[in-house]
Short mmCIF file of the N, C-alpha and C atoms (twelve columns), coordinates in Angstrom:
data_MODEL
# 
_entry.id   MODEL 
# 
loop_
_atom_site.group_PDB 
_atom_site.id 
_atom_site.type_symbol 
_atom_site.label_atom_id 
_atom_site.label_alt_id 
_atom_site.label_comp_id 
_atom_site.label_asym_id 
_atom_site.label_seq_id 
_atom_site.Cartn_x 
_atom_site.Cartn_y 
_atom_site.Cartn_z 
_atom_site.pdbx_PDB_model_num 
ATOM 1   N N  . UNK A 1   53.753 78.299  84.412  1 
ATOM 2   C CA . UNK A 1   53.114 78.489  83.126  1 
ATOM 3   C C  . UNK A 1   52.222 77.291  82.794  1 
ATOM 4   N N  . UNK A 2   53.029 76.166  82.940  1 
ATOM 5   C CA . UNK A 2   52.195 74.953  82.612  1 
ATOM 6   C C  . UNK A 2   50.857 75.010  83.563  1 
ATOM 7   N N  . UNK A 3   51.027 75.155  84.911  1 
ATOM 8   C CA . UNK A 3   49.603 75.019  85.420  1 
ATOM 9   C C  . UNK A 3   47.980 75.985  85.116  1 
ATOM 10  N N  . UNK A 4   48.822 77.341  84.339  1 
ATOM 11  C CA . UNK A 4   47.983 78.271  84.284  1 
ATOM 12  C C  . UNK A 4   47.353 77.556  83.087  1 
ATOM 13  N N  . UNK A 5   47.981 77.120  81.933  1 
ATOM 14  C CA . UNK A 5   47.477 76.496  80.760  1 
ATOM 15  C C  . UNK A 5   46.092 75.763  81.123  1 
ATOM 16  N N  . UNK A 6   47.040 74.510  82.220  1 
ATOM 17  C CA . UNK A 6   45.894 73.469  82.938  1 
ATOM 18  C C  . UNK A 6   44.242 73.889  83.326  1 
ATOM 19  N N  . UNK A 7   45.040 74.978  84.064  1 
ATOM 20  C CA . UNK A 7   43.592 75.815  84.849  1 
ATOM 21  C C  . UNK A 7   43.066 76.372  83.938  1 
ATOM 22  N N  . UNK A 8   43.097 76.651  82.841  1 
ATOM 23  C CA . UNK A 8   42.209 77.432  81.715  1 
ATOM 24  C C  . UNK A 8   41.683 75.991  81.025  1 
ATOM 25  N N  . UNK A 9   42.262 75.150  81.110  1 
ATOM 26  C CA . UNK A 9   41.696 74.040  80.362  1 
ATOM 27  C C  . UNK A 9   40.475 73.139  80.989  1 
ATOM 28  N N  . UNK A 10  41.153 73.143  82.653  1 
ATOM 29  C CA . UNK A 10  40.157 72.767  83.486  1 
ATOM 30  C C  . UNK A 10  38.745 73.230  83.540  1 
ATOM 31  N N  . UNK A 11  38.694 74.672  83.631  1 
ATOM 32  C CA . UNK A 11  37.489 75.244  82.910  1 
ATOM 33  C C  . UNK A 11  36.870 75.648  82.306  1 
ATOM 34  N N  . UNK A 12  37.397 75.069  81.116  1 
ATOM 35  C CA . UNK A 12  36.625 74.996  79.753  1 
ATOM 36  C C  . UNK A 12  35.827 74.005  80.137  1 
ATOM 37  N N  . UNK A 13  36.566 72.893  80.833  1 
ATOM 38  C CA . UNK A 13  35.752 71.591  81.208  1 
ATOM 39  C C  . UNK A 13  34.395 71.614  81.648  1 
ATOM 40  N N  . UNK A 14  34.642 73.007  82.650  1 
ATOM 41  C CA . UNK A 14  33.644 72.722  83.745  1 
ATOM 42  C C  . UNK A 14  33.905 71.550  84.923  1 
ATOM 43  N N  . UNK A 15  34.866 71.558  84.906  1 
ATOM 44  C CA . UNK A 15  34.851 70.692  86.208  1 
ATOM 45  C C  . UNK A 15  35.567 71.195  87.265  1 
ATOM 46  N N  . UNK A 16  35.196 71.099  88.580  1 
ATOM 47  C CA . UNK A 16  35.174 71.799  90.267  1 
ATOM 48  C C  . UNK A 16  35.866 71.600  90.579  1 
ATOM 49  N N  . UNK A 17  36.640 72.234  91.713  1 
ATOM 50  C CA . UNK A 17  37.988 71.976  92.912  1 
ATOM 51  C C  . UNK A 17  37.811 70.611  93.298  1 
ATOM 52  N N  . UNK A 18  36.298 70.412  93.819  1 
ATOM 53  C CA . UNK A 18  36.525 68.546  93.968  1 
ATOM 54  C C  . UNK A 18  36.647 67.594  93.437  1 
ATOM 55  N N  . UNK A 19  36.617 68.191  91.925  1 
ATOM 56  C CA . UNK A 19  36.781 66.707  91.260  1 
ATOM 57  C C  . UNK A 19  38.318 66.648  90.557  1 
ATOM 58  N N  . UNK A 20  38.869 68.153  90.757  1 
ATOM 59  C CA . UNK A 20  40.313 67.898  90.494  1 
ATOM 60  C C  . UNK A 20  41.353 67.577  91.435  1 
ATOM 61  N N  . UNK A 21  40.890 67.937  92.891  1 
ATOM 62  C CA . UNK A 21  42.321 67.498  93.845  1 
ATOM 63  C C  . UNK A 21  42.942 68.183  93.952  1 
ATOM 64  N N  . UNK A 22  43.322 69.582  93.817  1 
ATOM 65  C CA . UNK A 22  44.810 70.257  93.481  1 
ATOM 66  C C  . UNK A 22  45.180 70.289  94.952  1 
ATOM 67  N N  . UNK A 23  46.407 69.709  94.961  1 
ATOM 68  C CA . UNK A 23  47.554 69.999  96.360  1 
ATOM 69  C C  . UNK A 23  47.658 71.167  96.888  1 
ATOM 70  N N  . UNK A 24  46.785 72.150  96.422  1 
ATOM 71  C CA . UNK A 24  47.367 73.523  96.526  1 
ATOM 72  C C  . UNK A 24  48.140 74.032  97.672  1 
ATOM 73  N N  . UNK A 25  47.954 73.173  99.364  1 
ATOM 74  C CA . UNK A 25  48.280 73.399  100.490 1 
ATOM 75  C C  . UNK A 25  50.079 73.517  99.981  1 
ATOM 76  N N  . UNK A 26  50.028 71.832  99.535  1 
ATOM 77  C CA . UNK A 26  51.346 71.372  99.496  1 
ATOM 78  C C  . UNK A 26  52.256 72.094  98.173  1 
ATOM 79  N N  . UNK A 27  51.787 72.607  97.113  1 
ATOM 80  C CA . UNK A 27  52.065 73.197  96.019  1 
ATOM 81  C C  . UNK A 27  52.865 74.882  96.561  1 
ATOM 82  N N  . UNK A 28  51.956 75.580  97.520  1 
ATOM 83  C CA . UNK A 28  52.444 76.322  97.877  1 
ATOM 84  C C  . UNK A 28  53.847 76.034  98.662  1 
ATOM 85  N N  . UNK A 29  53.460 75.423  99.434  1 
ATOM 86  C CA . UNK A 29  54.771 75.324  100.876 1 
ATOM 87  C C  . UNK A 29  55.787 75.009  99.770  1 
ATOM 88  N N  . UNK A 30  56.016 74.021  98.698  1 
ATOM 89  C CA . UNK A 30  56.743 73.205  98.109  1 
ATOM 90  C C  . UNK A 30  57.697 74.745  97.327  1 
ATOM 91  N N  . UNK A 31  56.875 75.624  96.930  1 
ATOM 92  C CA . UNK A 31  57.250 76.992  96.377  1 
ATOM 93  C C  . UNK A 31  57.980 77.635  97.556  1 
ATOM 94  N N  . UNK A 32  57.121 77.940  98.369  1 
ATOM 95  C CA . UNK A 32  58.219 78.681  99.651  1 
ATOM 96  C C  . UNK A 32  59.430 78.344  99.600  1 
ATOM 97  N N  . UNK A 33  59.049 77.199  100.109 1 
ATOM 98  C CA . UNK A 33  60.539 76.364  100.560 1 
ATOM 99  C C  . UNK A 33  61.877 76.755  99.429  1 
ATOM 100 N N  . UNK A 34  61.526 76.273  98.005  1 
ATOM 101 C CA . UNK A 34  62.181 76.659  96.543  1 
ATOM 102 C C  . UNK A 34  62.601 78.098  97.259  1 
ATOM 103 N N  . UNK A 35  61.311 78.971  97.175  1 
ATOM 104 C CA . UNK A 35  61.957 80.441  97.171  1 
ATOM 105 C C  . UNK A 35  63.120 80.688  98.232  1 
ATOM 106 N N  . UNK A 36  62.639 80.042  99.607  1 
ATOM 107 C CA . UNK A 36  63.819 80.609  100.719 1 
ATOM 108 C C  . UNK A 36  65.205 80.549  100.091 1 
ATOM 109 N N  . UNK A 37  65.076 78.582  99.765  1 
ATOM 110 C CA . UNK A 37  66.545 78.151  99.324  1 
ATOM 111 C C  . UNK A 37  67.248 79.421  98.147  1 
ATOM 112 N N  . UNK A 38  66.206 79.934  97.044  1 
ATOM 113 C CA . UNK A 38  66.590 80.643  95.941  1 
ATOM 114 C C  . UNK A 38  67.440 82.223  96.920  1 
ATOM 115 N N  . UNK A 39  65.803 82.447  97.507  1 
ATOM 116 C CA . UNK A 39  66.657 84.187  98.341  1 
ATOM 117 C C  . UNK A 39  68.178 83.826  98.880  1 
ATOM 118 N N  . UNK A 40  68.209 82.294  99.813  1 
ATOM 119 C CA . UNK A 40  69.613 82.542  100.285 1 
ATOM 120 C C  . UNK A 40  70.643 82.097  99.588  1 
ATOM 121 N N  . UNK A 41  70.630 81.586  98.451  1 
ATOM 122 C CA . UNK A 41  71.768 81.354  97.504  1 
ATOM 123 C C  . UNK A 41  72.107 79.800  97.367  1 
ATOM 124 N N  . UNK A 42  71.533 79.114  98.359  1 
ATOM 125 C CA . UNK A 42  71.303 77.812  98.703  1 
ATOM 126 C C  . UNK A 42  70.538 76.512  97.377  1 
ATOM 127 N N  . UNK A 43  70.262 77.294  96.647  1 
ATOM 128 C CA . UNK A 43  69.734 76.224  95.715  1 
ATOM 129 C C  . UNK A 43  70.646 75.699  95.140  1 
ATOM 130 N N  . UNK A 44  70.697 73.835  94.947  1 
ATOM 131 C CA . UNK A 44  71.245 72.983  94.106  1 
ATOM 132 C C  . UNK A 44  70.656 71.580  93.909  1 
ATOM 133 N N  . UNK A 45  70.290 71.990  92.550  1 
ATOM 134 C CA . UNK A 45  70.087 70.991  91.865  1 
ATOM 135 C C  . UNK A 45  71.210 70.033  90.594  1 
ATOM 136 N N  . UNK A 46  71.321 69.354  90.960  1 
ATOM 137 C CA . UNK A 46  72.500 69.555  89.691  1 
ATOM 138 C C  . UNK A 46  71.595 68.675  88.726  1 
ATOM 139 N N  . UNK A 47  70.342 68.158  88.715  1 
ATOM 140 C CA . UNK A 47  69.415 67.530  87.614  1 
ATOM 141 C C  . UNK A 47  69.195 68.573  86.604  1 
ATOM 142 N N  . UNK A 48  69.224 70.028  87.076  1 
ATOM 143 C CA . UNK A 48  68.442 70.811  86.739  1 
ATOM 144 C C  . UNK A 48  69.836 71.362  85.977  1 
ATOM 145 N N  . UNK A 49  69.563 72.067  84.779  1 
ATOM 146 C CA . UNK A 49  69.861 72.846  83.966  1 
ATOM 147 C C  . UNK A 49  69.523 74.715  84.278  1 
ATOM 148 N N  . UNK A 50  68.539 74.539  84.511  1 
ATOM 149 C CA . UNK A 50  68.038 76.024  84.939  1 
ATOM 150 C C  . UNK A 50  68.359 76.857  86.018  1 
ATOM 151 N N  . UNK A 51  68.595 78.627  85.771  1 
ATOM 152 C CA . UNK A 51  69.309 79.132  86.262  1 
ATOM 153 C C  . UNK A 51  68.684 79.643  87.272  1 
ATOM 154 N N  . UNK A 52  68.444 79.576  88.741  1 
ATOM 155 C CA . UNK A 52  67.596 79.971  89.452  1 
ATOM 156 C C  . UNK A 52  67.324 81.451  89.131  1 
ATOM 157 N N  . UNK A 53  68.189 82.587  88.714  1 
ATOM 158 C CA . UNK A 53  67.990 84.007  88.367  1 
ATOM 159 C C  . UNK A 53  67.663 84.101  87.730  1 
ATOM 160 N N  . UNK A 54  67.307 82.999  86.519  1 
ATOM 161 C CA . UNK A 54  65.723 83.340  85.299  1 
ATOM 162 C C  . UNK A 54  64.592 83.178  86.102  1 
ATOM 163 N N  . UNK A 55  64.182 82.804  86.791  1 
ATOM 164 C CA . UNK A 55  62.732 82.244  87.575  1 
ATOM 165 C C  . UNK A 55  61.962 83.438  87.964  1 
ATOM 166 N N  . UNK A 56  60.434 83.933  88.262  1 
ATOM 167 C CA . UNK A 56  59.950 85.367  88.764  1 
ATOM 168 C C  . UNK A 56  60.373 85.327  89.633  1 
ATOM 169 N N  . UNK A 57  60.339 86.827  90.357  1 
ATOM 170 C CA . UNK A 57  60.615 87.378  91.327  1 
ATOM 171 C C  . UNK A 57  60.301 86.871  92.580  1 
ATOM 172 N N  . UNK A 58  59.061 85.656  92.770  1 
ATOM 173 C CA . UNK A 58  58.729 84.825  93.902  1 
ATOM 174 C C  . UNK A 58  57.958 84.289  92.926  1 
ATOM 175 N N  . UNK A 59  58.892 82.291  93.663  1 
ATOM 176 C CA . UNK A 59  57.508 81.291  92.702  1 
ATOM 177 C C  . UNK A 59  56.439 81.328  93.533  1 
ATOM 178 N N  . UNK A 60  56.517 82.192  94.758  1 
ATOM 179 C CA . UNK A 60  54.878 82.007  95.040  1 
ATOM 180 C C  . UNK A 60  53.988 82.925  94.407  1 
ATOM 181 N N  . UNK A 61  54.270 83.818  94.302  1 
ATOM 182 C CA . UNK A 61  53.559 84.857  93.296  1 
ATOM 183 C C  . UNK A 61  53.184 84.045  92.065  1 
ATOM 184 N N  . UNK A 62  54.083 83.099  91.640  1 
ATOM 185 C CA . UNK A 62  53.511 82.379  90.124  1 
ATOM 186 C C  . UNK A 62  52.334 81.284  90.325  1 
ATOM 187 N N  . UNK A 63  52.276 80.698  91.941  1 
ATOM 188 C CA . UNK A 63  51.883 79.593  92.036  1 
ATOM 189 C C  . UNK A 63  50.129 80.492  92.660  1 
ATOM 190 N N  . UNK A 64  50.224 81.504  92.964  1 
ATOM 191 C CA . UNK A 64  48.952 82.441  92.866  1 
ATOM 192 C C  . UNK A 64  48.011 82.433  91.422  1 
ATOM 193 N N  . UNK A 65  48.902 83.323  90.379  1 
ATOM 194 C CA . UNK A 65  48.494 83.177  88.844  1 
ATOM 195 C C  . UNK A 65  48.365 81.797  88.791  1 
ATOM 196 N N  . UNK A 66  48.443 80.843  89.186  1 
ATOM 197 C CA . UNK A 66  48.001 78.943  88.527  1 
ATOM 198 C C  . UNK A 66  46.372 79.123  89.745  1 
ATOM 199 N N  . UNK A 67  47.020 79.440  90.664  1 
ATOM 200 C CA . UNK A 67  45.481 79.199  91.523  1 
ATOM 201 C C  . UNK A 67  44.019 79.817  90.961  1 
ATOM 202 N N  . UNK A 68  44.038 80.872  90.280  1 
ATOM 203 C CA . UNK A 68  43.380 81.986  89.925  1 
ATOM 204 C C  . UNK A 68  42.677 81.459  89.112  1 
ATOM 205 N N  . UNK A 69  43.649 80.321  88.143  1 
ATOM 206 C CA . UNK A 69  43.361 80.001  86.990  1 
ATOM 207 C C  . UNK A 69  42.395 78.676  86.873  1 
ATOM 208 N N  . UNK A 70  42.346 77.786  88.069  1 
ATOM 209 C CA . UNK A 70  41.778 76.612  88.388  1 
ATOM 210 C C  . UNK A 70  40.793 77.117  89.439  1 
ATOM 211 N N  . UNK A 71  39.440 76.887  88.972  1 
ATOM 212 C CA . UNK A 71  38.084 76.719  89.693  1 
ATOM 213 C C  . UNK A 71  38.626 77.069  91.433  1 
ATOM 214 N N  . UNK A 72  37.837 78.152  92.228  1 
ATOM 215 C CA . UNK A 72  37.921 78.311  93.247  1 
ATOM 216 C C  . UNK A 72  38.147 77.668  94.420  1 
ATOM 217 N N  . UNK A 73  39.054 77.010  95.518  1 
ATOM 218 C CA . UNK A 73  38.657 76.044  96.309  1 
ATOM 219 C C  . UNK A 73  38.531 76.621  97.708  1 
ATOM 220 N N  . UNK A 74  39.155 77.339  97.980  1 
ATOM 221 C CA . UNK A 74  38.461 78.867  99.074  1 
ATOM 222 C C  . UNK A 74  38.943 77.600  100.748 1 
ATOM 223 N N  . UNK A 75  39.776 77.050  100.940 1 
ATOM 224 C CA . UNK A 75  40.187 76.244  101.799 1 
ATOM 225 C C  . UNK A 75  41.170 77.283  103.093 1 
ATOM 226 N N  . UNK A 76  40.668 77.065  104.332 1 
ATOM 227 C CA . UNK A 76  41.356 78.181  105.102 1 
ATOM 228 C C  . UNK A 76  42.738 77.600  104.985 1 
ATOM 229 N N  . UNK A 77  43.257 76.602  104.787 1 
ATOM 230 C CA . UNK A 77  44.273 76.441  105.059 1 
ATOM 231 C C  . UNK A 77  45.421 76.561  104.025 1 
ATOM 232 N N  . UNK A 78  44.976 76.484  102.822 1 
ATOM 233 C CA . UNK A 78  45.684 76.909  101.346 1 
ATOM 234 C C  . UNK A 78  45.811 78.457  101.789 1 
ATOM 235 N N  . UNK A 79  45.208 79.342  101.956 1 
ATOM 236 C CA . UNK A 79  45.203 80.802  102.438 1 
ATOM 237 C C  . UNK A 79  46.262 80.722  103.745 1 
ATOM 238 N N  . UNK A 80  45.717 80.091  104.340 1 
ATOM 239 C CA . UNK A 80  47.353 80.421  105.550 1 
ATOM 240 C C  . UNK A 80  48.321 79.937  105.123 1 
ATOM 241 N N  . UNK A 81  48.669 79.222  104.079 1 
ATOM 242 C CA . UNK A 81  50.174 78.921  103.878 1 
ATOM 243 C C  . UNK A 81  50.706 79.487  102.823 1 
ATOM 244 N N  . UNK A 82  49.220 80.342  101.854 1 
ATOM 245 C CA . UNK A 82  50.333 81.549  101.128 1 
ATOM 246 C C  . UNK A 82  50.684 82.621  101.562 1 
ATOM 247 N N  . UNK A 83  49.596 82.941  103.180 1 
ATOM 248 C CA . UNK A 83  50.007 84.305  103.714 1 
ATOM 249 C C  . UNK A 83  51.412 83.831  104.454 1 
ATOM 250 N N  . UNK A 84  51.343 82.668  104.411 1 
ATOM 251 C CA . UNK A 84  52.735 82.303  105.577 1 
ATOM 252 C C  . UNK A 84  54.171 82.024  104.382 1 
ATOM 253 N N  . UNK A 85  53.664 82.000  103.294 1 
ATOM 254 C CA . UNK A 85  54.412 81.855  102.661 1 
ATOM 255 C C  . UNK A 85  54.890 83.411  101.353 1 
ATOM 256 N N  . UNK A 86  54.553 84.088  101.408 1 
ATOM 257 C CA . UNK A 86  54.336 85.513  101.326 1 
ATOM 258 C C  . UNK A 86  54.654 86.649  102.249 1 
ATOM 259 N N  . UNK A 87  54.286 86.543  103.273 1 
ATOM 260 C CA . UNK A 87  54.551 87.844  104.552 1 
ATOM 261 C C  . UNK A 87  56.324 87.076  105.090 1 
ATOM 262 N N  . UNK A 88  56.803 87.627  104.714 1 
ATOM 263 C CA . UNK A 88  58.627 87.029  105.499 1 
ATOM 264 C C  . UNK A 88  58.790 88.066  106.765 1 
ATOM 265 N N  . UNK A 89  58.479 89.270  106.477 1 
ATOM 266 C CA . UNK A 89  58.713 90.284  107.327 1 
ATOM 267 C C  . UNK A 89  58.049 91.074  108.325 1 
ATOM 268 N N  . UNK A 90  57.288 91.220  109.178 1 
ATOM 269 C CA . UNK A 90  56.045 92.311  109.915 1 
ATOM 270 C C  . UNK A 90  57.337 92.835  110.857 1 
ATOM 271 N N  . UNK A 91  56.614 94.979  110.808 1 
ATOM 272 C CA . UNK A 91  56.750 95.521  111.455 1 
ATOM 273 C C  . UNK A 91  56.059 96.289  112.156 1 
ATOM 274 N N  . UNK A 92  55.812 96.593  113.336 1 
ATOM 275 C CA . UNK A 92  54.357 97.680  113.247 1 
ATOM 276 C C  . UNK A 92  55.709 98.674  113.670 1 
ATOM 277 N N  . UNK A 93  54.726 99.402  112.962 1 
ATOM 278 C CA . UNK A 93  55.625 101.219 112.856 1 
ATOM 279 C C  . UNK A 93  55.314 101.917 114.019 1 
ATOM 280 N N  . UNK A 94  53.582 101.899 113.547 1 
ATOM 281 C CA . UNK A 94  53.008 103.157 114.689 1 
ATOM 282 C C  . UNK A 94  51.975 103.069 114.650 1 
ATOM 283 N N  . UNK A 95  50.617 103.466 115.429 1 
ATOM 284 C CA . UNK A 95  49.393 103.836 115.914 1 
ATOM 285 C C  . UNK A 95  49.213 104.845 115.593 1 
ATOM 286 N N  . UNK A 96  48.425 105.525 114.330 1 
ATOM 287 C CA . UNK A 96  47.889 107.024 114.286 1 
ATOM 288 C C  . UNK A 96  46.539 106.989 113.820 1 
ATOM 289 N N  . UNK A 97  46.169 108.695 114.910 1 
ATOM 290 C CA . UNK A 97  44.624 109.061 114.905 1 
ATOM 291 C C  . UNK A 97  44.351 109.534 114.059 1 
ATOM 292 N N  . UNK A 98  45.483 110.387 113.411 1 
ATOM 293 C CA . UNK A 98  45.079 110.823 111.972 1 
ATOM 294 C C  . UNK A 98  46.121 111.197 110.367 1 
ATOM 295 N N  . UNK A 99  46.191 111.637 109.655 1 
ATOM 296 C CA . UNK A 99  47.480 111.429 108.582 1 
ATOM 297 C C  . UNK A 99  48.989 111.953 108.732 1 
ATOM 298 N N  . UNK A 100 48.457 113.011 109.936 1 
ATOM 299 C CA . UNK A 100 49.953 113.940 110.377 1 
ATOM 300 C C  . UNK A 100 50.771 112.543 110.943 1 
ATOM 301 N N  . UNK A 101 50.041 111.687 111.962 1 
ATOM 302 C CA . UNK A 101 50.512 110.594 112.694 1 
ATOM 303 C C  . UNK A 101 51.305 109.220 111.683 1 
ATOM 304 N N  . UNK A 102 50.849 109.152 110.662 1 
ATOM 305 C CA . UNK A 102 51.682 108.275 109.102 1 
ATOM 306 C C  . UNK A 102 52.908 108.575 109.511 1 
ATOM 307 N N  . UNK A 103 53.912 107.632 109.361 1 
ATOM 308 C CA . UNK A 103 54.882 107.395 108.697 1 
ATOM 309 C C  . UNK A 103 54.993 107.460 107.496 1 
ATOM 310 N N  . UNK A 104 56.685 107.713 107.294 1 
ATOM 311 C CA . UNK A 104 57.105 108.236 105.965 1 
ATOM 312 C C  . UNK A 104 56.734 106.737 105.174 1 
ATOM 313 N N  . UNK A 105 56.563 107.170 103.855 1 
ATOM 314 C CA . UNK A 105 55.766 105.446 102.715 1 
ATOM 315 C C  . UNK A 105 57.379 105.322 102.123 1 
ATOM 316 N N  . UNK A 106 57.978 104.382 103.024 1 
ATOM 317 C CA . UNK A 106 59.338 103.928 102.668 1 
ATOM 318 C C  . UNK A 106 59.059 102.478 102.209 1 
ATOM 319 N N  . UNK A 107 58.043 101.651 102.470 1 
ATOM 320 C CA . UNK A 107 57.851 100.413 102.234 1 
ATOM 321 C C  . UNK A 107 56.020 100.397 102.250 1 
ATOM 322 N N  . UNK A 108 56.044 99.384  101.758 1 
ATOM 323 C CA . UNK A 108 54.469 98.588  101.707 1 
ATOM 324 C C  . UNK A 108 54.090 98.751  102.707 1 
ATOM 325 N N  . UNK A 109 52.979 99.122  102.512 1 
ATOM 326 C CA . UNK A 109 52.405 99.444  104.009 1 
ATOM 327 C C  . UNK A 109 50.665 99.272  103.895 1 
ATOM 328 N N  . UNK A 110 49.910 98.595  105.433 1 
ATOM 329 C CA . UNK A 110 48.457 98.129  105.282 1 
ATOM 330 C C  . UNK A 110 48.289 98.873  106.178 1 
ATOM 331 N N  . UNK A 111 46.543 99.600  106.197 1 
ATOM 332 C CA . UNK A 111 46.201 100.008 107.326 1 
ATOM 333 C C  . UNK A 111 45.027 99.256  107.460 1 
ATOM 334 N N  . UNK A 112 44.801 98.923  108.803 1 
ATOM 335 C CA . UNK A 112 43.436 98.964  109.161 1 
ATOM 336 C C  . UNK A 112 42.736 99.575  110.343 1 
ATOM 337 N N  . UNK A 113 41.547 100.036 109.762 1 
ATOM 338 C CA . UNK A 113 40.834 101.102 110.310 1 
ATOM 339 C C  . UNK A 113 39.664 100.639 111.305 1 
ATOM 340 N N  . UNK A 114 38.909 100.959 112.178 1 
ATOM 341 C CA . UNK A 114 37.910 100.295 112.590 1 
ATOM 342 C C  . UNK A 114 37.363 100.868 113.742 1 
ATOM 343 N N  . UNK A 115 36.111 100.972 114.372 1 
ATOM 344 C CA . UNK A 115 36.173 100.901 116.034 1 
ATOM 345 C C  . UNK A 115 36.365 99.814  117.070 1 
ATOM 346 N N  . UNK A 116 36.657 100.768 118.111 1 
ATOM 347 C CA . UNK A 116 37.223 99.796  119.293 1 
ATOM 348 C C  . UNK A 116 36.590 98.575  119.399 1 
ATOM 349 N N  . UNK A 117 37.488 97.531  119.505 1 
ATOM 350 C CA . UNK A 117 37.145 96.179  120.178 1 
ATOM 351 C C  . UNK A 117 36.491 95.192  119.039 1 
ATOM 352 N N  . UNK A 118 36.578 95.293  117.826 1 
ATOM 353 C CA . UNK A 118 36.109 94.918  116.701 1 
ATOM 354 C C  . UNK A 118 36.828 93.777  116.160 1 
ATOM 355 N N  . UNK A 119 38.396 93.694  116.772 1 
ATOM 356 C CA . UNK A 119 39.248 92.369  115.914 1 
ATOM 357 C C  . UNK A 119 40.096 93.178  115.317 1 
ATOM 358 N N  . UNK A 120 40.422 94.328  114.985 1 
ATOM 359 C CA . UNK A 120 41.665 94.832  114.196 1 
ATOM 360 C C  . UNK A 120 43.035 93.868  114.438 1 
ATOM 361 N N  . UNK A 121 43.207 93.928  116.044 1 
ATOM 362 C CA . UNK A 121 44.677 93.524  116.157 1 
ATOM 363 C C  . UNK A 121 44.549 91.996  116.510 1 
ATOM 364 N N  . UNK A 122 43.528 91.517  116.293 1 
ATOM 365 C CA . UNK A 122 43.131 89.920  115.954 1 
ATOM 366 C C  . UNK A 122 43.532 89.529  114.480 1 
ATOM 367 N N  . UNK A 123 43.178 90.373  113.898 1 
ATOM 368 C CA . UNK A 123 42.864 90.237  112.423 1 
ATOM 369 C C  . UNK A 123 44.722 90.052  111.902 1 
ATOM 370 N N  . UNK A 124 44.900 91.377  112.125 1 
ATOM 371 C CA . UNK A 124 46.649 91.438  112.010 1 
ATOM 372 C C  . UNK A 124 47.434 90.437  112.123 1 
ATOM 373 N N  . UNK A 125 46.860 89.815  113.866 1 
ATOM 374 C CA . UNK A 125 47.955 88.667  114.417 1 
ATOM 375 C C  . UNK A 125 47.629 88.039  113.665 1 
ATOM 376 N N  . UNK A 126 46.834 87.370  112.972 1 
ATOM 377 C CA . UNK A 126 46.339 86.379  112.671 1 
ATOM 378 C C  . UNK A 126 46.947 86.305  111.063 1 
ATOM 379 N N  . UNK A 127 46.688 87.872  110.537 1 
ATOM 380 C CA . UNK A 127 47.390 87.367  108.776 1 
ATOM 381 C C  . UNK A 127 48.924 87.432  109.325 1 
ATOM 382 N N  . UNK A 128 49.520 87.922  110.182 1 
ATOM 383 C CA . UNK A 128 51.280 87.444  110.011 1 
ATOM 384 C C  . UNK A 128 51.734 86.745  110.997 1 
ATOM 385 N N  . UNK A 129 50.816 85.789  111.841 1 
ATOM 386 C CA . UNK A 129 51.077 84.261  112.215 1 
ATOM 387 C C  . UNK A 129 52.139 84.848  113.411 1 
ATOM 388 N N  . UNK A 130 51.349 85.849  113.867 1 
ATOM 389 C CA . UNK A 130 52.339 86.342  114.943 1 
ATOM 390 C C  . UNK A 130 51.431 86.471  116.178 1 
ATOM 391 N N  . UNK A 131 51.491 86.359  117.536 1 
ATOM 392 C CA . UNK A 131 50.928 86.399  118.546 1 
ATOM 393 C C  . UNK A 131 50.625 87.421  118.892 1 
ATOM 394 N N  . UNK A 132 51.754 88.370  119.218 1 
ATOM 395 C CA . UNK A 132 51.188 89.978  119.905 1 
ATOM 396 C C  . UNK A 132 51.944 91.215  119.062 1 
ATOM 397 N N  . UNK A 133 51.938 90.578  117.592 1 
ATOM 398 C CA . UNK A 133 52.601 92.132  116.629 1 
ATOM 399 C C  . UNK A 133 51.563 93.274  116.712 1 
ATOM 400 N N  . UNK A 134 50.693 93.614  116.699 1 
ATOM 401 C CA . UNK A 134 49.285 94.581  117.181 1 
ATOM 402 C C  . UNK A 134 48.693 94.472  118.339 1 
# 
């Protein structure tokens, strides 16, 4: 909450990703990390008063809404560590030519479409930091 405030304040300013600095690389990972410990039951703080089961549903999802909110910084590497910090799970289901070929929509699900030899299953490996999932 506090950072979203910041980032609305920041640009009222008018002032740019470079002249503020934001950690964002390290801001994210720093959230992951929080979240894993939170999913596996593992969090302790005993400074802290607060109940990890009030917190959203993923602090990375919150630490998105703060990014949104502070001037663009478009850095490849802030982007790979929220997709790395976001995607926990890849499955590939299946290969289909056309909608009969879908799987049942039991979960979230991406398609991508394209012609041959274009990067599809480049593209894939590449957002879930996996070598040969496509």
């Amino acid at each position: 909450k506090k950072l979203n405030e910041r980032g609305k304040i920041v640009n009222e300013a008018g002032l740019t990703s470079e002249e503020i600095g934001m950690p964002w690389e390290r801001i994210v990972k720093g959230a992951a990390m929080c979240e894993s410990k939170r999913r596996s039951g593992k969090w302790e703080d005993e400074n802290s008063s607060e109940d990890p089961s009030t917190w959203p549903c993923n602090i990375v999802y919150s630490v998105l809404d703060a990014m949104i909110s502070f001037p663009p910084e478009n850095r490849d590497v802030t982007f790979e560590a929220l997709c790395n910090a976001l995607v926990r799970r890849t499955v590939f289901v299946t290969g289909a030519v056309d909608m009969k070929g879908c799987p049942e929509a039991d979960r979230g699900e991406v398609a991508f479409i394209g012609r041959s030899n274009v990067g599809k299953s480049s593209l894939v490996n590449m957002l879930t930091n996996r070598k040969s999932l496509a």
